[in-house]
């Protein structure tokens, strides 16, 4: 099979992902083999490429893979051969620790991750544990479904942790793949969405999706926010976003890695404001979100790339040039 392999971390400018021919992986007990049709490109992949999130190397990245089950390993009853499935970031949890036993498997300390600890979807085929794949919603092509599997679900978990209520004023800081999907959920909940972003094409996308305002300081309506989520990995956004919160409001940080957060005055937290770092997501989050995404329906704006162009796709993510979500196609 064709695969894009990372041997050594380096910025995407240096094209660290190399095209390789690999034998097809074999599903072990409890695993399935998937024919990958599309794999979303996530900012986390960029952090892995650049060594900010350490991975087992060599590694095939990619944790938003959508495709069809080709074969199942010993003991697997579901899914079955021919089923359309998606794979996300979490690949394994222990099921026994204090977090797993209290409905917080996203915090499991023994968790393993797709495209970090085991090979992911930047390839024609991959294996995954059967209990960590999701049926793809009806009516979604693999290209449309792929960005839902991390950008979509993590955005949804961020909205939940932000405590946003129907009709509330929601601030989104950074407007990439995850934010444009979260916006569609928030609008379905009749929220007012304020998109804080510097890129003109991101503002345009936000307005087209239905944001009441999109900008970066100039002509800022200055409304106090009932909840906010930051999506960009820029620590300097945190005090800016906190300063916009109403009393009792929460800022959820949707990032696995972030540059240092500048110091800020306690006044930004006083008034029972909260700050939370969103970490992974549970299978329940994924199931809830995929069901909701099918019902709304959430439509990802995607920019397709050939599998071989993974370095270019990551470079465009790094530069904030992608409108919506970048997706690698194997076909
Ligand atoms: Zn655990
Ligand atoms: Zn991701």
PDB file of C-alpha atoms in Angstrom, residues 95-307:
ATOM      1  CA  UNK A  95     -11.081   0.810  30.903  1.00  0.00           C
ATOM      2  CA  UNK A  96      -9.922   0.335  34.499  1.00  0.00           C
ATOM      3  CA  UNK A  97      -8.404   3.604  35.781  1.00  0.00           C
ATOM      4  CA  UNK A  98     -10.224   6.230  37.864  1.00  0.00           C
ATOM      5  CA  UNK A  99     -10.994   8.241  34.730  1.00  0.00           C
ATOM      6  CA  UNK A 100     -12.220   5.333  32.607  1.00  0.00           C
ATOM      7  CA  UNK A 101     -14.467   4.164  35.457  1.00  0.00           C
ATOM      8  CA  UNK A 102     -16.065   7.593  35.888  1.00  0.00           C
ATOM      9  CA  UNK A 103     -17.093   8.381  32.297  1.00  0.00           C
ATOM     10  CA  UNK A 104     -13.921  10.391  31.615  1.00  0.00           C
ATOM     11  CA  UNK A 105     -12.045   8.008  29.315  1.00  0.00           C
ATOM     12  CA  UNK A 106     -10.714  11.077  27.455  1.00  0.00           C
ATOM     13  CA  UNK A 107      -8.421  11.620  30.482  1.00  0.00           C
ATOM     14  CA  UNK A 108      -7.141   7.991  30.696  1.00  0.00           C
ATOM     15  CA  UNK A 109      -3.433   8.077  31.498  1.00  0.00           C
ATOM     16  CA  UNK A 110      -2.794   4.867  29.551  1.00  0.00           C
ATOM     17  CA  UNK A 111      -4.615   6.054  26.430  1.00  0.00           C
ATOM     18  CA  UNK A 112      -3.093   5.464  22.981  1.00  0.00           C
ATOM     19  CA  UNK A 113      -3.687   7.724  20.002  1.00  0.00           C
ATOM     20  CA  UNK A 114      -4.112   7.148  16.278  1.00  0.00           C
ATOM     21  CA  UNK A 115      -1.283   8.563  14.178  1.00  0.00           C
ATOM     22  CA  UNK A 116       0.869   9.096  17.292  1.00  0.00           C
ATOM     23  CA  UNK A 117       1.190   5.726  19.049  1.00  0.00           C
ATOM     24  CA  UNK A 118      -0.099   3.588  16.172  1.00  0.00           C
ATOM     25  CA  UNK A 119      -0.172   4.119  12.423  1.00  0.00           C
ATOM     26  CA  UNK A 120      -2.971   6.325  11.141  1.00  0.00           C
ATOM     27  CA  UNK A 121      -4.837   7.226   8.001  1.00  0.00           C
ATOM     28  CA  UNK A 122      -2.242   8.915   5.755  1.00  0.00           C
ATOM     29  CA  UNK A 123      -2.207   5.571   3.889  1.00  0.00           C
ATOM     30  CA  UNK A 124      -4.390   3.404   1.706  1.00  0.00           C
ATOM     31  CA  UNK A 125      -5.107   0.960   4.520  1.00  0.00           C
ATOM     32  CA  UNK A 126      -4.908   0.985   8.324  1.00  0.00           C
ATOM     33  CA  UNK A 127      -5.974  -1.092  11.297  1.00  0.00           C
ATOM     34  CA  UNK A 128      -7.929   0.123  14.333  1.00  0.00           C
ATOM     35  CA  UNK A 129      -9.438  -1.422  17.443  1.00  0.00           C
ATOM     36  CA  UNK A 130     -13.035  -2.337  16.666  1.00  0.00           C
ATOM     37  CA  UNK A 131     -14.418  -0.604  19.780  1.00  0.00           C
ATOM     38  CA  UNK A 132     -12.762   2.679  18.744  1.00  0.00           C
ATOM     39  CA  UNK A 133     -14.336   3.168  15.321  1.00  0.00           C
ATOM     40  CA  UNK A 134     -17.647   4.868  14.518  1.00  0.00           C
ATOM     41  CA  UNK A 135     -20.256   4.135  11.867  1.00  0.00           C
ATOM     42  CA  UNK A 136     -20.213   6.974   9.317  1.00  0.00           C
ATOM     43  CA  UNK A 137     -23.463   8.941   9.199  1.00  0.00           C
ATOM     44  CA  UNK A 138     -25.735   8.138   6.236  1.00  0.00           C
ATOM     45  CA  UNK A 139     -25.528  10.508   3.300  1.00  0.00           C
ATOM     46  CA  UNK A 140     -21.954  11.663   4.025  1.00  0.00           C
ATOM     47  CA  UNK A 141     -19.157  10.822   1.599  1.00  0.00           C
ATOM     48  CA  UNK A 142     -15.818   9.815   3.182  1.00  0.00           C
ATOM     49  CA  UNK A 143     -14.445  13.265   2.198  1.00  0.00           C
ATOM     50  CA  UNK A 144     -17.323  15.035   3.984  1.00  0.00           C
ATOM     51  CA  UNK A 145     -17.207  12.720   6.998  1.00  0.00           C
ATOM     52  CA  UNK A 146     -13.439  12.762   7.631  1.00  0.00           C
ATOM     53  CA  UNK A 147     -13.203  16.276   9.176  1.00  0.00           C
ATOM     54  CA  UNK A 148     -16.067  15.454  11.528  1.00  0.00           C
ATOM     55  CA  UNK A 149     -13.937  12.786  13.244  1.00  0.00           C
ATOM     56  CA  UNK A 150     -11.594  15.138  15.123  1.00  0.00           C
ATOM     57  CA  UNK A 151     -12.184  18.747  14.075  1.00  0.00           C
ATOM     58  CA  UNK A 152     -15.928  18.155  14.437  1.00  0.00           C
ATOM     59  CA  UNK A 153     -16.022  16.100  17.629  1.00  0.00           C
ATOM     60  CA  UNK A 154     -13.413  18.161  19.475  1.00  0.00           C
ATOM     61  CA  UNK A 155     -15.263  21.353  18.501  1.00  0.00           C
ATOM     62  CA  UNK A 156     -18.464  19.809  19.841  1.00  0.00           C
ATOM     63  CA  UNK A 157     -16.804  18.831  23.136  1.00  0.00           C
ATOM     64  CA  UNK A 158     -15.400  22.368  23.398  1.00  0.00           C
ATOM     65  CA  UNK A 159     -18.889  23.811  22.979  1.00  0.00           C
ATOM     66  CA  UNK A 160     -20.196  21.508  25.707  1.00  0.00           C
ATOM     67  CA  UNK A 161     -17.366  22.457  28.099  1.00  0.00           C
ATOM     68  CA  UNK A 162     -17.865  26.154  27.330  1.00  0.00           C
ATOM     69  CA  UNK A 163     -21.331  25.820  28.859  1.00  0.00           C
ATOM     70  CA  UNK A 164     -22.946  27.679  25.939  1.00  0.00           C
ATOM     71  CA  UNK A 165     -26.724  27.622  26.189  1.00  0.00           C
ATOM     72  CA  UNK A 166     -29.254  27.863  23.352  1.00  0.00           C
ATOM     73  CA  UNK A 167     -29.494  31.474  22.195  1.00  0.00           C
ATOM     74  CA  UNK A 168     -26.318  32.519  24.009  1.00  0.00           C
ATOM     75  CA  UNK A 169     -23.534  34.745  22.665  1.00  0.00           C
ATOM     76  CA  UNK A 170     -20.575  32.568  21.662  1.00  0.00           C
ATOM     77  CA  UNK A 171     -17.094  33.825  20.793  1.00  0.00           C
ATOM     78  CA  UNK A 172     -14.821  31.686  18.583  1.00  0.00           C
ATOM     79  CA  UNK A 173     -11.148  32.710  18.429  1.00  0.00           C
ATOM     80  CA  UNK A 174      -9.467  31.345  15.277  1.00  0.00           C
ATOM     81  CA  UNK A 175     -11.604  30.040  12.445  1.00  0.00           C
ATOM     82  CA  UNK A 176     -10.170  26.860  10.942  1.00  0.00           C
ATOM     83  CA  UNK A 177     -11.563  23.350  10.456  1.00  0.00           C
ATOM     84  CA  UNK A 178     -12.906  22.863  13.987  1.00  0.00           C
ATOM     85  CA  UNK A 179     -14.456  26.335  14.382  1.00  0.00           C
ATOM     86  CA  UNK A 180     -16.364  26.198  11.098  1.00  0.00           C
ATOM     87  CA  UNK A 181     -17.980  22.916  12.158  1.00  0.00           C
ATOM     88  CA  UNK A 182     -18.681  24.129  15.730  1.00  0.00           C
ATOM     89  CA  UNK A 183     -20.355  27.213  14.234  1.00  0.00           C
ATOM     90  CA  UNK A 184     -22.927  25.037  12.486  1.00  0.00           C
ATOM     91  CA  UNK A 185     -23.785  23.302  15.773  1.00  0.00           C
ATOM     92  CA  UNK A 186     -23.985  26.633  17.631  1.00  0.00           C
ATOM     93  CA  UNK A 187     -26.281  28.118  14.974  1.00  0.00           C
ATOM     94  CA  UNK A 188     -28.475  25.030  15.196  1.00  0.00           C
ATOM     95  CA  UNK A 189     -28.745  25.894  18.922  1.00  0.00           C
ATOM     96  CA  UNK A 190     -29.770  29.436  17.869  1.00  0.00           C
ATOM     97  CA  UNK A 191     -26.621  30.994  19.356  1.00  0.00           C
ATOM     98  CA  UNK A 192     -25.113  34.286  18.183  1.00  0.00           C
ATOM     99  CA  UNK A 193     -21.630  33.498  16.871  1.00  0.00           C
ATOM    100  CA  UNK A 194     -18.799  36.086  16.982  1.00  0.00           C
ATOM    101  CA  UNK A 195     -15.724  34.939  15.011  1.00  0.00           C
ATOM    102  CA  UNK A 196     -12.415  36.578  16.000  1.00  0.00           C
ATOM    103  CA  UNK A 197      -9.916  35.948  13.206  1.00  0.00           C
ATOM    104  CA  UNK A 198      -7.330  37.916  11.272  1.00  0.00           C
ATOM    105  CA  UNK A 199      -7.539  36.052   7.948  1.00  0.00           C
ATOM    106  CA  UNK A 200      -9.979  37.691   5.543  1.00  0.00           C
ATOM    107  CA  UNK A 201     -10.946  34.354   3.919  1.00  0.00           C
ATOM    108  CA  UNK A 202     -11.711  32.938   7.381  1.00  0.00           C
ATOM    109  CA  UNK A 203     -13.943  35.952   8.150  1.00  0.00           C
ATOM    110  CA  UNK A 204     -15.707  35.459   4.869  1.00  0.00           C
ATOM    111  CA  UNK A 205     -16.319  31.773   5.632  1.00  0.00           C
ATOM    112  CA  UNK A 206     -17.585  32.675   9.133  1.00  0.00           C
ATOM    113  CA  UNK A 207     -20.039  35.233   7.734  1.00  0.00           C
ATOM    114  CA  UNK A 208     -21.190  32.839   5.033  1.00  0.00           C
ATOM    115  CA  UNK A 209     -21.846  30.192   7.729  1.00  0.00           C
ATOM    116  CA  UNK A 210     -24.006  32.691   9.630  1.00  0.00           C
ATOM    117  CA  UNK A 211     -21.766  34.391  12.206  1.00  0.00           C
ATOM    118  CA  UNK A 212     -23.312  37.727  13.287  1.00  0.00           C
ATOM    119  CA  UNK A 213     -19.840  39.291  13.244  1.00  0.00           C
ATOM    120  CA  UNK A 214     -16.364  38.293  12.065  1.00  0.00           C
ATOM    121  CA  UNK A 215     -13.288  40.440  12.547  1.00  0.00           C
ATOM    122  CA  UNK A 216     -10.195  41.027  14.656  1.00  0.00           C
ATOM    123  CA  UNK A 217     -10.594  44.136  16.768  1.00  0.00           C
ATOM    124  CA  UNK A 218     -11.668  46.815  14.302  1.00  0.00           C
ATOM    125  CA  UNK A 219     -15.464  47.429  14.245  1.00  0.00           C
ATOM    126  CA  UNK A 220     -15.688  45.010  17.185  1.00  0.00           C
ATOM    127  CA  UNK A 221     -19.240  45.260  18.587  1.00  0.00           C
ATOM    128  CA  UNK A 222     -17.759  44.649  22.047  1.00  0.00           C
ATOM    129  CA  UNK A 223     -20.587  42.383  23.210  1.00  0.00           C
ATOM    130  CA  UNK A 224     -19.861  40.428  26.392  1.00  0.00           C
ATOM    131  CA  UNK A 225     -19.731  36.707  25.631  1.00  0.00           C
ATOM    132  CA  UNK A 226     -21.705  34.010  27.447  1.00  0.00           C
ATOM    133  CA  UNK A 227     -19.061  31.447  26.403  1.00  0.00           C
ATOM    134  CA  UNK A 228     -15.969  31.288  24.198  1.00  0.00           C
ATOM    135  CA  UNK A 229     -13.641  28.769  22.590  1.00  0.00           C
ATOM    136  CA  UNK A 230     -10.090  29.406  21.349  1.00  0.00           C
ATOM    137  CA  UNK A 231      -8.970  27.218  18.422  1.00  0.00           C
ATOM    138  CA  UNK A 232      -5.641  28.777  17.449  1.00  0.00           C
ATOM    139  CA  UNK A 233      -2.583  27.451  19.363  1.00  0.00           C
ATOM    140  CA  UNK A 234      -1.603  31.016  20.295  1.00  0.00           C
ATOM    141  CA  UNK A 235      -1.340  31.661  24.036  1.00  0.00           C
ATOM    142  CA  UNK A 236      -1.705  35.433  23.569  1.00  0.00           C
ATOM    143  CA  UNK A 237      -5.355  34.837  22.606  1.00  0.00           C
ATOM    144  CA  UNK A 238      -6.239  33.542  26.065  1.00  0.00           C
ATOM    145  CA  UNK A 239      -6.167  36.883  27.956  1.00  0.00           C
ATOM    146  CA  UNK A 240      -7.867  38.563  24.965  1.00  0.00           C
ATOM    147  CA  UNK A 241     -10.702  36.014  25.026  1.00  0.00           C
ATOM    148  CA  UNK A 242     -10.965  36.051  28.847  1.00  0.00           C
ATOM    149  CA  UNK A 243     -11.379  39.834  28.800  1.00  0.00           C
ATOM    150  CA  UNK A 244     -14.481  39.406  26.614  1.00  0.00           C
ATOM    151  CA  UNK A 245     -16.299  36.996  28.949  1.00  0.00           C
ATOM    152  CA  UNK A 246     -19.375  37.998  30.882  1.00  0.00           C
ATOM    153  CA  UNK A 247     -19.547  37.100  34.578  1.00  0.00           C
ATOM    154  CA  UNK A 248     -19.988  33.353  35.118  1.00  0.00           C
ATOM    155  CA  UNK A 249     -18.810  32.549  31.570  1.00  0.00           C
ATOM    156  CA  UNK A 250     -16.286  29.884  30.530  1.00  0.00           C
ATOM    157  CA  UNK A 251     -13.422  29.962  28.031  1.00  0.00           C
ATOM    158  CA  UNK A 252     -12.659  26.493  26.592  1.00  0.00           C
ATOM    159  CA  UNK A 253      -9.259  26.043  24.951  1.00  0.00           C
ATOM    160  CA  UNK A 254      -9.416  23.597  22.043  1.00  0.00           C
ATOM    161  CA  UNK A 255      -5.735  22.818  21.621  1.00  0.00           C
ATOM    162  CA  UNK A 256      -3.299  19.979  22.344  1.00  0.00           C
ATOM    163  CA  UNK A 257      -0.346  22.360  22.362  1.00  0.00           C
ATOM    164  CA  UNK A 258      -0.126  26.111  22.828  1.00  0.00           C
ATOM    165  CA  UNK A 259       2.515  28.821  22.953  1.00  0.00           C
ATOM    166  CA  UNK A 260       3.013  30.323  26.462  1.00  0.00           C
ATOM    167  CA  UNK A 261       0.051  32.262  27.849  1.00  0.00           C
ATOM    168  CA  UNK A 262       1.006  35.841  28.859  1.00  0.00           C
ATOM    169  CA  UNK A 263       0.184  36.814  32.440  1.00  0.00           C
ATOM    170  CA  UNK A 264      -3.193  38.411  32.986  1.00  0.00           C
ATOM    171  CA  UNK A 265      -4.977  40.213  35.765  1.00  0.00           C
ATOM    172  CA  UNK A 266      -7.093  38.266  38.243  1.00  0.00           C
ATOM    173  CA  UNK A 267      -9.920  40.649  37.288  1.00  0.00           C
ATOM    174  CA  UNK A 268     -10.299  38.522  34.131  1.00  0.00           C
ATOM    175  CA  UNK A 269     -11.233  35.504  36.252  1.00  0.00           C
ATOM    176  CA  UNK A 270     -12.997  37.209  39.132  1.00  0.00           C
ATOM    177  CA  UNK A 271     -16.749  37.079  38.608  1.00  0.00           C
ATOM    178  CA  UNK A 272     -16.619  33.262  38.470  1.00  0.00           C
ATOM    179  CA  UNK A 273     -15.218  33.063  34.997  1.00  0.00           C
ATOM    180  CA  UNK A 274     -13.661  29.711  34.128  1.00  0.00           C
ATOM    181  CA  UNK A 275     -10.824  28.512  31.931  1.00  0.00           C
ATOM    182  CA  UNK A 276     -10.647  24.862  30.750  1.00  0.00           C
ATOM    183  CA  UNK A 277      -8.227  22.980  28.482  1.00  0.00           C
ATOM    184  CA  UNK A 278     -10.260  20.598  26.324  1.00  0.00           C
ATOM    185  CA  UNK A 279      -8.540  17.202  26.228  1.00  0.00           C
ATOM    186  CA  UNK A 280      -9.382  14.488  23.655  1.00  0.00           C
ATOM    187  CA  UNK A 281     -12.993  13.285  23.617  1.00  0.00           C
ATOM    188  CA  UNK A 282     -15.017  10.309  24.736  1.00  0.00           C
ATOM    189  CA  UNK A 283     -16.748   7.779  22.481  1.00  0.00           C
ATOM    190  CA  UNK A 284     -19.990   9.225  23.750  1.00  0.00           C
ATOM    191  CA  UNK A 285     -19.007  12.698  22.473  1.00  0.00           C
ATOM    192  CA  UNK A 286     -18.267  11.180  19.054  1.00  0.00           C
ATOM    193  CA  UNK A 287     -21.550   9.272  18.906  1.00  0.00           C
ATOM    194  CA  UNK A 288     -23.568  12.325  20.036  1.00  0.00           C
ATOM    195  CA  UNK A 289     -21.831  14.621  17.578  1.00  0.00           C
ATOM    196  CA  UNK A 290     -22.077  12.280  14.560  1.00  0.00           C
ATOM    197  CA  UNK A 291     -25.792  11.816  15.246  1.00  0.00           C
ATOM    198  CA  UNK A 292     -26.274  15.591  15.560  1.00  0.00           C
ATOM    199  CA  UNK A 293     -24.127  16.266  12.473  1.00  0.00           C
ATOM    200  CA  UNK A 294     -26.339  13.954  10.403  1.00  0.00           C
ATOM    201  CA  UNK A 295     -29.498  15.607  11.728  1.00  0.00           C
ATOM    202  CA  UNK A 296     -28.504  19.297  11.243  1.00  0.00           C
ATOM    203  CA  UNK A 297     -26.793  18.379   8.760  1.00  0.00           C
ATOM    204  CA  UNK A 298     -23.283  19.721   9.361  1.00  0.00           C
ATOM    205  CA  UNK A 299     -21.492  20.293   6.069  1.00  0.00           C
ATOM    206  CA  UNK A 300     -17.713  20.523   6.093  1.00  0.00           C
ATOM    207  CA  UNK A 301     -16.135  22.978   3.706  1.00  0.00           C
ATOM    208  CA  UNK A 302     -13.180  20.913   2.438  1.00  0.00           C
ATOM    209  CA  UNK A 303     -10.026  21.437   0.431  1.00  0.00           C
ATOM    210  CA  UNK A 304      -8.971  18.083  -1.117  1.00  0.00           C
ATOM    211  CA  UNK A 305      -5.363  16.971  -1.608  1.00  0.00           C
ATOM    212  CA  UNK A 306      -3.848  13.782  -3.056  1.00  0.00           C
ATOM    213  CA  UNK A 307      -2.301  11.532  -0.384  1.00  0.00           C
TER     214      UNK A 307
END
